[in-house]
Amino acid sequence: MMSLSVKWPLGTMSFLLSSLLILLTVSTPSWGQSSETTSPKASDGTPFPWNKMRLPEHIIPGHYDLMIHANLTTLTFKGTTAIEITASQRTNTIILHSNHLQISKATLKKGAGERQSEEPLRVLEYPPHEQIALLAPEPLVVGLPYTVVIEYAGNLSESFHGFYKSTYRTKEGEVRILASTQFEPVAARMAFPCFDEPAFKASFLIKIRREPRHIAISNMPLVKSVTVAEGLIEDHFDVTVKMSTYLVAFIISDFKSVSKMTKSGVKVSVYAVPDKINQADYALDAAVTLLEFYEDYFSIPYPLPKQDLAAIPDFQAGAMENWGLTTYRESSLLFDAEKSSASSKLGITLTVSHELAHQWFGNLVTMEWWNDLWLNEGFAKFMEFVSVSVTHPELKVEDYFFGKCFDAMEVDALNSSHPVSTPVENPAQIREMFDDVSYEKGACILNMLRDYLSAEAFKSGIVQYLQKYSYKNTKNEDLWNSMASICPTDGTERMDGFCSRGQHSSSSSHWRQEGLDVKTMMNTWTLQKGFPLITVTVRGRNVHMRQEHYLKGADTTETGYLWHVPLTFITSKSNSAHKFLLKTKTDVLILPEEVEWIKFNVGMNGYYIVHYEDDGWDSLTGLLQGTHTAISSNDRASLINSAFQLVSNGKLPIEKALDLTLYLKHETEIMPVFQGLNELIPMYKLMEKREMNEVETQFKAFLIRLLRDLIDKQTWTDEGSVSQRMLRSQLLLLACVRKYQPCVQRAEGYFRDWKEANGNLRLPSDVTLAVFAVGAQTPEGWDFLYKKYQSSLSSTEKEQIEFALCTSQNEEKLRWLLDQSFKGDIIKTQEFPGILRAVGRNPVGYPLAWQFLRENWNKLVEKFDLGSPSIAYMVMGTTNQFSTRARLEEVKGFFSSLKENGSQLRCVQQTIETIEENIRWMDKNFDKIRLWLQNEKLELL
């Protein structure tokens, strides 16, 4: 599944490059802390024969025959599922999953072919575990083929998961209904009774009944359509390959499609609502190119005859990798050449590449259980970078992709973080795994490993892994074992399962002589939470290194964690990367000669931060202020990030970090500018929450003075590379929101012309956000934007208008906006988490957003699901910039009152920890910032 890149640009903690991970979910009862009850009672009061959350392993499904008949008028569906099973031990009971389905009949067929005997099965339901038990009159014989046939009915789900209802309006204003599926992680059981765990792989033969005015699509191509009654058609789809239940998909709609063939003969199609099918071409071309790239890169042909990409009008995640039928939010797939922004083109390309990477990583080879979700998601996130840098070089993903590592470190620096691979059991815990640690940290440590092994060796390792485990399930260590049997391509040889290097290895690839044990090394990154802080002290030619667990706000914390850190560095005397594997708490390396400066973590390829003791920071600050281009833009961004991380744990004074940012006056590249904004904007956001108006105003003015030259240089056009265009869009928005007059006046002029042309004037898409944000500040402008929103067919334009509406300083308008988007009539409910967060970032709106979250908590959990990334996003978005003790007590009080309906969520622990850190940080640094702002150095800006 794809995390949804945040489209809410400014004033968000993680700014443009953050990843929202608004994902999917499942309606769950409240999950108690313990998953095992002593003697559970079925819903009819009789004892239920199984007390564990996980299914027993002795009944193995091999194949499902599934018939689904949905009625899009009554919003109900009927189904029959026939599951071929075998038993590996004698048992009377078959335990499987079912959630919110009314089962009318269950029978057991014994044997195969014509001579099957049939007997009824008694059905017991246990809703707390979403399980049913089928009781056979006599025990199943080990190894014999049986078929379980279940007839059932259900309602189309009103949420975003299971088999759910979606609607859209035609240009003429008619509301049309369709039905689509979203099963990951635990919602296949809402559409048909099944063994709903990733390790129970089986093949599926799917039949869908529909009216003639609709079409049905599923994982496999259509084989035939049969008329079963007047006005009722049954579509038969081909049998799938062996796969997990969460990848099954079917859609009944009136979508239109466009298609192309890949070189190897796979038919690729994009499906969308009829009014938007003209926006499908960009994604179709990208999908063909990317599918061809992956077939080549993985050396494994895509195993299905077709790959459909469908844009669903109501969709909670960014996208979902169902095998052969990937599904997307409309904004993640449809590209309007007239109005879509540069970041939209980038987002669509990355999302399609993510879902297609899953066809191998995730679908062909699947994690055994959700604790290793990162094997799916970290890999797909990393492959976005690997594939798109080759297939779409003009997007220059290497310019900003690894800003994702900073986003991951933001949560990974908290004590409430979790290891990449971590035990989970109940649905809420499973949903909580879809976070920045599984996706972004997963991708960052894979990038670090690739940098360490070499791109070629890394590729051979993953190809071997995919070939060995095709159609199977894997654990963390299976990947490392595949990697460990590959050696880097630089004069190493295999010995006893390690790659060992002869003495002739050059110092520039100094990964130490004793050989590399990939599994031991990578376990330090996946089995313990957090990341290391490397402290570097230079004494002449000797460089002393020390590692410790970095935790926000902690001056010294000894957790005893040790990492195997593949360090890289450049110096004033050598700009080629030198390498050193730090496996112990401290070590020393010796340089060939003394240097003026040394910079570790070259190109930001490592998942660690660095502190330079003594005058180390001064010499790097001097370097940036003198000739900042002596090091790469990624290196400059990582220095900005490290400096402010070190302020948080007391290693670096705030004044030194602020001094470092002064060089940004001469910066022109996207990554360091965005990183500077990522560090500086939250400072005044914390001040807004404490009503420190004077210093807050001075700080905002300093920020604009710092970037004024770069802002003034921006043309009000759509020219330049994707990075230049994304930079322009953000800088002009910042300047206008901060009321920089040259920007505001120009935006007002554009908005006036656009409004006079009734919204039909074409604005450059890179400046539209700034123009709309300025226009939304008057009541007439706001109302006009909302009117245009209702008729717009462009996802980019709608998102830009949504954001602009959220910047209003009028409380009534903001309150109305929250109500409307939650109701989901004109503004779809899928947009609500983003709107709530944007209002929560608005200095006038944040009390309203926090109040709305508290008053509507139960409804929000019903719609978006306990543990889902959407809930986490809303909790963090409304509270994690609080910086007063009174607000902290409010947050603690509210969430502890929720008991099992939210008090135990990881995002609640994360936000409480963040608020405590905000308070401590402000108490410690506010006066220093005030004095620093009065400093004569700033007069020069």
Tab-separated table of N, CA, C and O in Angstrom, residues 66-70 163 206-211 215-218 222 224-226 232-237 249-252:
chain	number	residue	atom	x	y	z
A	66	LEU	N	-15.191	-18.219	-5.668
A	66	LEU	CA	-15.912	-17.137	-5.030
A	66	LEU	C	-16.950	-16.579	-5.987
A	66	LEU	O	-16.629	-16.266	-7.137
A	67	MET	N	-18.204	-16.483	-5.542
A	67	MET	CA	-19.227	-15.832	-6.360
A	67	MET	C	-19.793	-14.682	-5.521
A	67	MET	O	-20.215	-14.879	-4.386
A	68	ILE	N	-19.755	-13.467	-6.090
A	68	ILE	CA	-20.254	-12.289	-5.380
A	68	ILE	C	-21.339	-11.628	-6.229
A	68	ILE	O	-21.146	-11.410	-7.422
A	69	HIS	N	-22.467	-11.322	-5.597
A	69	HIS	CA	-23.540	-10.620	-6.297
A	69	HIS	C	-23.878	-9.373	-5.481
A	69	HIS	O	-24.472	-9.470	-4.406
A	70	ALA	N	-23.471	-8.202	-5.995
A	70	ALA	CA	-23.723	-6.950	-5.270
A	70	ALA	C	-24.921	-6.239	-5.876
A	70	ALA	O	-25.106	-6.246	-7.092
A	163	PHE	N	-15.506	-4.586	1.290
A	163	PHE	CA	-16.192	-4.387	0.002
A	163	PHE	C	-17.060	-3.157	0.234
A	163	PHE	O	-18.073	-3.221	0.930
A	206	ILE	N	-12.841	-16.240	-9.383
A	206	ILE	CA	-13.837	-15.248	-8.964
A	206	ILE	C	-14.910	-15.062	-10.036
A	206	ILE	O	-14.610	-14.976	-11.226
A	207	LYS	N	-16.174	-15.039	-9.570
A	207	LYS	CA	-17.304	-14.739	-10.460
A	207	LYS	C	-18.068	-13.578	-9.832
A	207	LYS	O	-18.306	-13.580	-8.623
A	208	ILE	N	-18.434	-12.604	-10.668
A	208	ILE	CA	-19.147	-11.419	-10.169
A	208	ILE	C	-20.464	-11.278	-10.929
A	208	ILE	O	-20.478	-11.308	-12.162
A	209	ARG	N	-21.563	-11.114	-10.194
A	209	ARG	CA	-22.867	-10.851	-10.834
A	209	ARG	C	-23.151	-9.346	-10.802
A	209	ARG	O	-22.918	-8.702	-9.778
A	210	ARG	N	-23.638	-8.814	-11.934
A	210	ARG	CA	-23.828	-7.361	-12.063
A	210	ARG	C	-24.956	-7.065	-13.034
A	210	ARG	O	-25.384	-7.934	-13.787
A	211	GLU	N	-25.379	-5.815	-13.034
A	211	GLU	CA	-26.371	-5.364	-14.031
A	211	GLU	C	-25.650	-5.076	-15.352
A	211	GLU	O	-24.458	-4.766	-15.349
A	215	ILE	N	-19.666	-2.598	-15.448
A	215	ILE	CA	-18.636	-3.587	-15.792
A	215	ILE	C	-18.038	-4.091	-14.482
A	215	ILE	O	-18.112	-3.409	-13.454
A	216	ALA	N	-17.475	-5.293	-14.529
A	216	ALA	CA	-16.757	-5.801	-13.351
A	216	ALA	C	-15.315	-6.052	-13.766
A	216	ALA	O	-15.058	-6.491	-14.897
A	217	ILE	N	-14.371	-5.728	-12.868
A	217	ILE	CA	-12.970	-6.103	-13.097
A	217	ILE	C	-12.441	-6.756	-11.829
A	217	ILE	O	-12.938	-6.497	-10.725
A	218	SER	N	-11.436	-7.610	-12.001
A	218	SER	CA	-10.857	-8.314	-10.857
A	218	SER	C	-9.372	-8.529	-11.128
A	218	SER	O	-8.821	-7.962	-12.073
A	222	LEU	N	-11.091	-11.291	-17.789
A	222	LEU	CA	-12.414	-11.885	-17.953
A	222	LEU	C	-12.300	-13.065	-18.924
A	222	LEU	O	-11.664	-12.952	-19.967
A	224	LYS	N	-15.336	-15.203	-19.566
A	224	LYS	CA	-16.624	-15.182	-20.284
A	224	LYS	C	-17.672	-14.489	-19.425
A	224	LYS	O	-17.501	-14.347	-18.201
A	225	SER	N	-18.754	-14.053	-20.061
A	225	SER	CA	-19.887	-13.458	-19.345
A	225	SER	C	-21.131	-14.265	-19.702
A	225	SER	O	-21.372	-14.552	-20.871
A	226	VAL	N	-21.921	-14.597	-18.680
A	226	VAL	CA	-23.111	-15.422	-18.881
A	226	VAL	C	-24.321	-14.647	-18.358
A	226	VAL	O	-24.259	-14.068	-17.276
A	232	LEU	N	-29.345	-9.537	-15.452
A	232	LEU	CA	-28.285	-9.972	-14.526
A	232	LEU	C	-27.224	-10.781	-15.281
A	232	LEU	O	-27.542	-11.802	-15.902
A	233	ILE	N	-25.995	-10.309	-15.231
A	233	ILE	CA	-24.896	-10.970	-15.947
A	233	ILE	C	-23.886	-11.483	-14.931
A	233	ILE	O	-23.621	-10.825	-13.918
A	234	GLU	N	-23.334	-12.674	-15.198
A	234	GLU	CA	-22.282	-13.208	-14.328
A	234	GLU	C	-20.972	-13.235	-15.109
A	234	GLU	O	-20.868	-13.883	-16.145
A	235	ASP	N	-19.977	-12.480	-14.618
A	235	ASP	CA	-18.654	-12.459	-15.246
A	235	ASP	C	-17.763	-13.501	-14.595
A	235	ASP	O	-17.676	-13.575	-13.357
A	236	HIS	N	-17.085	-14.313	-15.427
A	236	HIS	CA	-16.166	-15.325	-14.901
A	236	HIS	C	-14.730	-14.865	-15.186
A	236	HIS	O	-14.391	-14.591	-16.345
A	237	PHE	N	-13.910	-14.800	-14.154
A	237	PHE	CA	-12.518	-14.392	-14.327
A	237	PHE	C	-11.600	-15.597	-14.233
A	237	PHE	O	-11.926	-16.604	-13.601
A	249	ALA	N	-9.088	-8.589	-5.299
A	249	ALA	CA	-9.783	-7.319	-5.569
A	249	ALA	C	-10.860	-7.509	-6.618
A	249	ALA	O	-10.714	-8.342	-7.526
A	250	PHE	N	-11.939	-6.747	-6.496
A	250	PHE	CA	-12.957	-6.685	-7.559
A	250	PHE	C	-13.687	-5.349	-7.453
A	250	PHE	O	-13.847	-4.792	-6.369
A	251	ILE	N	-14.085	-4.840	-8.610
A	251	ILE	CA	-14.748	-3.538	-8.682
A	251	ILE	C	-15.942	-3.659	-9.632
A	251	ILE	O	-15.818	-4.241	-10.712
A	252	ILE	N	-17.081	-3.119	-9.208
A	252	ILE	CA	-18.269	-3.062	-10.079
A	252	ILE	C	-18.577	-1.579	-10.286
A	252	ILE	O	-18.808	-0.860	-9.305
